[in-house]
C-alpha cells in the first residue's frame, strides 16, 4: 500500500535538499506534531529544513522540542517568504488543499519545486502535487508520519519524534475518544511510547497548562453561552470577539470547548461559534455516525472528518450565522431529539 508514494519520496530523499514544511492555518496539535517529527526525520537524513505556519499556534504546544524554530508568517514574514522561495521541496502537512495554508498559499503558488502532500482529510486536491500520501481512515496526520518514519526503519525514531507524534495523535483523537478506525493506531502508540517521554507528562503539558483566564472563559462559555436546542440533539456555544477579549484570549484558549456539550447524554452534535476579525468560525463535533464533515462542507465552506469538522462565514455577523445554522437543521433527521 502507498508504494507509489514511497517510490516518489525515495527519489526526493536521494539527494540532500532544502525542505520547507508547511502546516494549515490555525495550527493544532496534529499539524505541529507531524511537522516537528517530519523535520527531525529529514534532518536525520541529511537535509536542511524550515518549518512554517501562517499564524501562531497554541502556547500549550510551545514546550515541544523544535517548536521555537517554527517560522510564523504573521511574525516572521520575510524569513517565511525566503524559506519557501529557496525550498527545493515543499511538504504540505495536515491539510488537503493549498488554500488551507492561509497567507502562505500565495508564496507556495509562486514555486516550481516538487510538492509532497501528507494528510488524512477527505477529498485531497492533488493538482500540482508531486506525490501524495492521503489516508482518511487514520486518526491523524501524525499517524501517517509515524508510518513513513517506520517505513525507513524503527531505528530512525527518536524520543523527540515519538513525543511530537504522540501529541499529534492524542490531540486529534480527543485523548482517544474518537477517530480511532483500527487497532493499528494503538499499536503505533505503544511503539511510540517506548521511545517518547512519559504519557502522563505529555498529557499534563497539553491539558493541565491552562491559564486562569482560559479556565474562566471555559466556565463562562458553558454557564452563560451554551444553548441546548429543544427540537434537536444539538448544543451551540457562541463567543463574540468582545467576550474573548474580556478573558484576554490567547491562541488555543478555545481548544476543546466544543467537546464539552457532547458529554450531555442526548446531544449528538456540538457547535462552537466564535467571532474573529474577518470571519465567523464554526467548529463542529458529533457522536456516532452523524457526519459533521458533510454539514460543514455543504453549508459553511469547510469540512474535516465524520465527527470533527470546521467551517466559516464571511461578511455576515454572529447572529445571522447562528440563524443560518439553525435553519439547516431540519435537513438532518439524524439530529432530531429522541424522547
CSV table of C-alpha atoms in Angstrom, one decimal:
chain,number,residue,atom,x,y,z
A,1,UNK,CA,0.0,0.0,0.0
A,2,UNK,CA,1.2,3.5,-0.9
A,3,UNK,CA,4.0,2.0,-3.0
A,4,UNK,CA,3.7,4.9,-5.5
A,5,UNK,CA,4.2,7.4,-2.7
A,6,UNK,CA,7.4,5.8,-1.3
A,7,UNK,CA,8.8,5.3,-4.8
A,8,UNK,CA,8.4,9.1,-5.4
A,9,UNK,CA,9.5,10.0,-1.9
A,10,UNK,CA,12.6,7.8,-2.1
A,11,UNK,CA,13.7,9.8,-5.2
A,12,UNK,CA,13.1,13.1,-3.4
A,13,UNK,CA,15.2,12.0,-0.5
A,14,UNK,CA,18.0,10.6,-2.6
A,15,UNK,CA,20.0,13.8,-2.7
A,16,UNK,CA,20.4,16.5,0.1
A,17,UNK,CA,17.8,19.2,-0.3
A,18,UNK,CA,16.3,22.3,1.3
A,19,UNK,CA,12.9,21.5,2.5
A,20,UNK,CA,10.0,23.8,3.6
A,21,UNK,CA,7.4,22.1,5.8
A,22,UNK,CA,4.1,23.9,5.9
A,23,UNK,CA,1.0,23.1,8.0
A,24,UNK,CA,-2.5,24.5,7.9
A,25,UNK,CA,-3.7,27.9,9.2
A,26,UNK,CA,-4.7,27.9,12.9
A,27,UNK,CA,-2.4,25.0,13.6
A,28,UNK,CA,-3.4,22.3,16.1
A,29,UNK,CA,-1.5,19.6,17.9
A,30,UNK,CA,-1.6,17.3,14.9
A,31,UNK,CA,-0.3,19.9,12.5
A,32,UNK,CA,2.6,20.9,14.8
A,33,UNK,CA,3.4,17.4,16.0
A,34,UNK,CA,3.5,15.9,12.4
A,35,UNK,CA,5.6,18.9,11.2
A,36,UNK,CA,8.1,18.6,14.0
A,37,UNK,CA,8.5,14.8,13.6
A,38,UNK,CA,9.0,15.1,9.9
A,39,UNK,CA,11.6,17.9,10.4
A,40,UNK,CA,13.6,15.7,12.8
A,41,UNK,CA,13.4,12.8,10.3
A,42,UNK,CA,14.6,14.9,7.3
A,43,UNK,CA,17.5,16.4,9.2
A,44,UNK,CA,18.5,12.9,10.3
A,45,UNK,CA,18.7,12.1,6.6
A,46,UNK,CA,21.0,15.0,5.9
A,47,UNK,CA,18.5,17.6,4.6
A,48,UNK,CA,18.0,21.3,5.5
A,49,UNK,CA,14.6,22.0,6.9
A,50,UNK,CA,12.5,25.1,7.6
A,51,UNK,CA,9.1,24.8,9.3
A,52,UNK,CA,6.3,27.4,8.6
A,53,UNK,CA,2.8,28.2,9.6
A,54,UNK,CA,0.6,31.1,8.7
A,55,UNK,CA,-0.3,32.2,12.2
A,56,UNK,CA,0.5,31.5,15.8
A,57,UNK,CA,0.0,28.0,17.3
A,58,UNK,CA,-1.3,27.4,20.8
A,59,UNK,CA,1.0,28.1,23.7
A,60,UNK,CA,0.4,24.6,25.2
A,61,UNK,CA,2.5,23.2,22.3
A,62,UNK,CA,5.5,25.5,22.8
A,63,UNK,CA,7.3,23.0,25.1
A,64,UNK,CA,7.8,20.6,22.2
A,65,UNK,CA,11.4,20.2,21.1
A,66,UNK,CA,11.9,22.3,17.9
A,67,UNK,CA,8.7,24.4,18.3
A,68,UNK,CA,10.7,27.6,18.8
A,69,UNK,CA,12.2,27.1,15.3
A,70,UNK,CA,8.9,27.3,13.6
A,71,UNK,CA,8.5,30.4,11.4
A,72,UNK,CA,5.2,32.1,11.9
A,73,UNK,CA,4.3,34.2,8.8
A,74,UNK,CA,2.4,36.9,10.7
A,75,UNK,CA,5.5,37.5,12.8
A,76,UNK,CA,8.4,36.3,10.5
A,77,UNK,CA,7.1,37.4,7.1
A,78,UNK,CA,10.4,37.9,5.3
A,79,UNK,CA,12.1,34.8,6.7
A,80,UNK,CA,9.0,32.8,5.7
A,81,UNK,CA,9.0,34.1,2.2
A,82,UNK,CA,12.7,33.3,1.8
A,83,UNK,CA,12.3,29.8,3.2
A,84,UNK,CA,9.6,29.0,0.6
A,85,UNK,CA,11.4,30.7,-2.3
A,86,UNK,CA,14.6,28.8,-1.5
A,87,UNK,CA,13.0,25.4,-1.0
A,88,UNK,CA,13.9,22.6,-3.3
A,89,UNK,CA,10.9,20.6,-2.0
A,90,UNK,CA,7.8,21.7,-0.1
A,91,UNK,CA,5.9,19.2,2.2
A,92,UNK,CA,2.3,20.1,3.0
A,93,UNK,CA,1.2,18.5,6.3
A,94,UNK,CA,-2.3,18.0,7.7
A,95,UNK,CA,-4.3,19.8,5.0
A,96,UNK,CA,-5.9,18.7,1.8
A,97,UNK,CA,-5.9,21.9,-0.3
A,98,UNK,CA,-3.4,24.7,-0.8
A,99,UNK,CA,-5.9,27.3,0.4
A,100,UNK,CA,-5.8,25.8,3.9
A,101,UNK,CA,-2.2,27.1,4.3
A,102,UNK,CA,-3.6,30.6,4.7
A,103,UNK,CA,-1.4,33.5,3.6
A,104,UNK,CA,1.3,31.0,2.7
A,105,UNK,CA,-0.9,29.9,-0.2
A,106,UNK,CA,0.3,32.8,-2.4
A,107,UNK,CA,4.0,32.2,-1.7
A,108,UNK,CA,3.8,28.4,-2.3
A,109,UNK,CA,1.9,29.1,-5.6
A,110,UNK,CA,5.0,31.0,-6.9
A,111,UNK,CA,7.3,28.0,-6.6
A,112,UNK,CA,8.0,25.3,-9.1
A,113,UNK,CA,9.8,22.8,-6.9
A,114,UNK,CA,8.3,19.3,-6.0
A,115,UNK,CA,5.4,19.3,-3.5
A,116,UNK,CA,4.5,16.5,-1.2
A,117,UNK,CA,1.1,16.2,0.5
A,118,UNK,CA,0.7,14.1,3.7
A,119,UNK,CA,-2.8,14.3,5.1
A,120,UNK,CA,-5.8,12.4,6.4
A,121,UNK,CA,-8.7,14.7,5.4
A,122,UNK,CA,-11.3,13.9,2.8
A,123,UNK,CA,-11.1,14.9,-0.9
A,124,UNK,CA,-7.5,15.9,-1.3
A,125,UNK,CA,-6.7,18.4,-4.1
A,126,UNK,CA,-3.7,16.7,-5.6
A,127,UNK,CA,-3.4,19.2,-8.5
A,128,UNK,CA,0.3,20.3,-8.7
A,129,UNK,CA,1.3,17.7,-6.1
A,130,UNK,CA,4.3,15.6,-7.0
A,131,UNK,CA,3.4,12.8,-4.5
A,132,UNK,CA,0.6,12.4,-2.0
A,133,UNK,CA,0.1,10.1,1.0
A,134,UNK,CA,-3.6,10.6,1.8
A,135,UNK,CA,-5.5,8.2,4.1
A,136,UNK,CA,-8.8,9.2,5.6
A,137,UNK,CA,-9.0,6.0,7.7
A,138,UNK,CA,-6.3,7.0,10.2
A,139,UNK,CA,-6.6,9.0,13.3
A,140,UNK,CA,-4.3,11.8,12.3
A,141,UNK,CA,-1.5,13.0,10.0
A,142,UNK,CA,0.9,12.2,12.8
A,143,UNK,CA,-0.1,8.6,12.5
A,144,UNK,CA,0.8,8.7,8.8
A,145,UNK,CA,4.1,10.4,9.5
A,146,UNK,CA,4.8,7.6,12.1
A,147,UNK,CA,4.2,5.1,9.4
A,148,UNK,CA,6.5,6.9,7.0
A,149,UNK,CA,9.3,7.1,9.5
A,150,UNK,CA,8.9,3.4,10.4
A,151,UNK,CA,9.0,2.5,6.7
A,152,UNK,CA,12.6,3.6,6.8
A,153,UNK,CA,13.4,1.6,9.9
A,154,UNK,CA,12.4,1.7,13.5
A,155,UNK,CA,15.9,2.8,14.5
A,156,UNK,CA,15.1,6.2,12.8
A,157,UNK,CA,12.7,7.0,15.6
A,158,UNK,CA,14.0,9.3,18.3
A,159,UNK,CA,12.4,10.5,21.6
A,160,UNK,CA,11.7,13.9,20.1
A,161,UNK,CA,10.0,12.4,17.1
A,162,UNK,CA,7.9,10.0,19.2
A,163,UNK,CA,6.9,12.7,21.6
A,164,UNK,CA,5.7,15.0,18.8
A,165,UNK,CA,3.8,12.2,17.1
A,166,UNK,CA,2.1,11.2,20.4
A,167,UNK,CA,1.0,14.8,20.9
A,168,UNK,CA,-0.5,14.8,17.4
A,169,UNK,CA,-2.4,11.5,17.8
A,170,UNK,CA,-3.6,12.4,21.3
A,171,UNK,CA,-4.9,15.8,20.4
A,172,UNK,CA,-6.5,14.8,17.1
A,173,UNK,CA,-8.4,11.9,18.7
A,174,UNK,CA,-9.6,13.9,21.7
A,175,UNK,CA,-7.5,11.7,24.0
A,176,UNK,CA,-8.5,8.7,22.1
A,177,UNK,CA,-12.3,9.4,22.3
A,178,UNK,CA,-12.9,9.5,18.5
A,179,UNK,CA,-11.4,8.9,15.1
A,180,UNK,CA,-9.9,5.5,16.0
A,181,UNK,CA,-10.6,3.4,12.9
A,182,UNK,CA,-8.4,0.4,13.6
A,183,UNK,CA,-6.2,-1.2,16.2
A,184,UNK,CA,-3.1,-0.2,14.3
A,185,UNK,CA,-3.4,3.3,16.0
A,186,UNK,CA,-2.9,1.7,19.4
A,187,UNK,CA,-0.1,-0.5,18.1
A,188,UNK,CA,1.7,2.6,16.9
A,189,UNK,CA,1.1,4.5,20.1
A,190,UNK,CA,2.5,1.5,22.1
A,191,UNK,CA,5.7,1.6,20.0
A,192,UNK,CA,5.9,5.4,20.2
A,193,UNK,CA,5.6,5.4,24.0
A,194,UNK,CA,8.6,3.1,24.2
A,195,UNK,CA,10.6,6.0,22.7
A,196,UNK,CA,8.7,9.1,24.0
A,197,UNK,CA,8.7,10.8,27.3
A,198,UNK,CA,6.1,9.5,29.7
A,199,UNK,CA,2.4,9.7,28.6
A,200,UNK,CA,1.3,11.3,31.8
A,201,UNK,CA,3.8,14.1,31.3
A,202,UNK,CA,2.7,14.7,27.7
A,203,UNK,CA,-1.0,14.8,28.9
A,204,UNK,CA,-0.1,17.2,31.7
A,205,UNK,CA,1.7,19.6,29.5
A,206,UNK,CA,-1.1,19.6,26.9
A,207,UNK,CA,-4.2,19.5,29.2
A,208,UNK,CA,-3.0,20.8,32.6
A,209,UNK,CA,-1.4,24.0,31.5
A,210,UNK,CA,-4.5,26.4,31.4
A,211,UNK,CA,-4.1,30.0,32.4
A,212,UNK,CA,-6.6,31.3,34.9
A,213,UNK,CA,-8.3,33.3,32.1
A,214,UNK,CA,-8.7,30.3,29.9
A,215,UNK,CA,-10.4,28.3,32.6
A,216,UNK,CA,-12.7,31.2,33.4
A,217,UNK,CA,-13.5,31.5,29.7
A,218,UNK,CA,-14.5,27.8,29.7
A,219,UNK,CA,-16.7,28.3,32.7
A,220,UNK,CA,-18.3,31.4,31.1
A,221,UNK,CA,-18.9,29.6,27.8
A,222,UNK,CA,-20.7,26.7,29.3
A,223,UNK,CA,-22.6,28.5,32.0
A,224,UNK,CA,-23.6,31.6,30.1
A,225,UNK,CA,-23.3,30.9,26.4
A,226,UNK,CA,-24.4,27.3,25.8
A,227,UNK,CA,-27.7,26.9,24.1
A,228,UNK,CA,-29.3,23.4,24.2
A,229,UNK,CA,-31.9,23.2,21.4
A,230,UNK,CA,-35.3,21.7,22.3
A,231,UNK,CA,-36.2,20.0,19.0
A,232,UNK,CA,-32.7,18.9,18.0
A,233,UNK,CA,-30.0,17.0,19.9
A,234,UNK,CA,-27.7,20.0,19.3
A,235,UNK,CA,-25.9,22.4,21.6
A,236,UNK,CA,-24.4,25.7,20.4
A,237,UNK,CA,-21.8,27.8,22.2
A,238,UNK,CA,-21.2,31.3,20.8
A,239,UNK,CA,-18.4,33.7,21.8
A,240,UNK,CA,-18.1,37.2,20.4
A,241,UNK,CA,-14.8,39.0,19.8
A,242,UNK,CA,-15.6,41.2,22.8
A,243,UNK,CA,-16.2,38.3,25.0
A,244,UNK,CA,-13.0,36.7,24.0
A,245,UNK,CA,-11.1,39.9,24.7
A,246,UNK,CA,-12.8,40.1,28.1
A,247,UNK,CA,-10.9,36.9,29.1
A,248,UNK,CA,-7.6,38.1,27.5
A,249,UNK,CA,-8.0,35.4,24.7
A,250,UNK,CA,-4.8,33.8,23.6
A,251,UNK,CA,-4.4,31.4,20.6
A,252,UNK,CA,-5.6,28.0,21.7
A,253,UNK,CA,-7.8,29.2,24.6
A,254,UNK,CA,-11.0,27.8,22.9
A,255,UNK,CA,-9.4,24.5,22.1
A,256,UNK,CA,-11.6,21.7,23.4
A,257,UNK,CA,-14.5,23.9,24.4
A,258,UNK,CA,-16.7,22.4,21.6
A,259,UNK,CA,-16.3,18.9,23.1
A,260,UNK,CA,-18.0,19.6,26.5
A,261,UNK,CA,-21.6,19.7,25.3
A,262,UNK,CA,-21.2,16.2,23.9
A,263,UNK,CA,-20.9,14.9,27.5
A,264,UNK,CA,-24.7,15.6,27.7
A,265,UNK,CA,-26.3,12.2,27.2
A,266,UNK,CA,-28.7,13.0,24.3
A,267,UNK,CA,-26.6,15.6,22.5
A,268,UNK,CA,-25.5,14.4,19.0
A,269,UNK,CA,-23.8,17.5,17.7
A,270,UNK,CA,-22.0,20.4,19.4
A,271,UNK,CA,-21.0,23.6,17.6
A,272,UNK,CA,-18.7,26.3,18.8
A,273,UNK,CA,-19.2,29.6,17.0
A,274,UNK,CA,-16.5,32.3,17.5
A,275,UNK,CA,-16.3,35.8,16.1
A,276,UNK,CA,-12.9,36.7,14.7
A,277,UNK,CA,-11.6,39.9,13.0
A,278,UNK,CA,-12.5,38.9,9.4
A,279,UNK,CA,-14.9,35.9,9.8
A,280,UNK,CA,-17.2,33.8,12.0
A,281,UNK,CA,-15.6,30.4,12.7
A,282,UNK,CA,-17.6,27.3,13.4
A,283,UNK,CA,-16.2,24.2,15.0
A,284,UNK,CA,-18.3,21.0,14.8
A,285,UNK,CA,-18.2,17.8,16.8
A,286,UNK,CA,-20.6,14.9,16.8
A,287,UNK,CA,-21.2,11.5,18.3
A,288,UNK,CA,-21.9,8.3,16.5
A,289,UNK,CA,-22.4,8.1,12.7
A,290,UNK,CA,-23.6,11.7,12.1
A,291,UNK,CA,-21.2,13.4,9.7
A,292,UNK,CA,-20.4,17.0,10.6
A,293,UNK,CA,-18.0,16.9,7.6
A,294,UNK,CA,-20.9,16.7,5.2
A,295,UNK,CA,-22.8,19.5,7.0
A,296,UNK,CA,-19.8,21.8,7.2
A,297,UNK,CA,-18.8,21.2,3.6
A,298,UNK,CA,-22.3,21.8,2.2
A,299,UNK,CA,-23.2,24.9,4.2
A,300,UNK,CA,-20.1,26.5,5.6
A,301,UNK,CA,-17.3,26.0,3.0
A,302,UNK,CA,-15.5,23.7,5.4
A,303,UNK,CA,-15.1,20.1,6.2
A,304,UNK,CA,-12.8,17.7,8.1
A,305,UNK,CA,-13.9,14.3,9.4
A,306,UNK,CA,-17.1,12.5,10.3
A,307,UNK,CA,-17.0,13.5,13.9
A,308,UNK,CA,-14.9,16.7,13.8
A,309,UNK,CA,-15.0,19.5,11.2
A,310,UNK,CA,-14.8,23.2,10.8
A,311,UNK,CA,-16.3,25.9,8.7
A,312,UNK,CA,-16.7,29.7,8.5
A,313,UNK,CA,-18.9,32.5,7.2
A,314,UNK,CA,-17.5,35.8,5.9
A,315,UNK,CA,-19.4,39.0,5.6
A,316,UNK,CA,-22.3,38.1,7.9
A,317,UNK,CA,-22.5,38.6,11.7
A,318,UNK,CA,-22.7,36.2,14.6
A,319,UNK,CA,-26.5,36.3,14.9
A,320,UNK,CA,-27.1,35.7,11.2
A,321,UNK,CA,-24.6,32.8,11.2
A,322,UNK,CA,-26.3,31.1,14.1
A,323,UNK,CA,-29.7,31.6,12.5
A,324,UNK,CA,-28.3,30.0,9.3
A,325,UNK,CA,-27.1,27.1,11.3
A,326,UNK,CA,-30.5,26.6,13.0
A,327,UNK,CA,-32.3,26.9,9.7
A,328,UNK,CA,-30.5,24.0,8.1
A,329,UNK,CA,-31.1,21.6,10.9
A,330,UNK,CA,-34.4,20.3,9.5
A,331,UNK,CA,-32.4,18.8,6.6
A,332,UNK,CA,-30.8,16.3,9.1
A,333,UNK,CA,-33.2,13.8,10.5
A,334,UNK,CA,-30.3,12.2,12.4
A,335,UNK,CA,-30.1,15.3,14.6
A,336,UNK,CA,-33.7,15.3,15.8
A,337,UNK,CA,-34.2,15.0,19.5
A,338,UNK,CA,-35.2,11.5,20.5
A,339,UNK,CA,-37.5,11.4,23.5
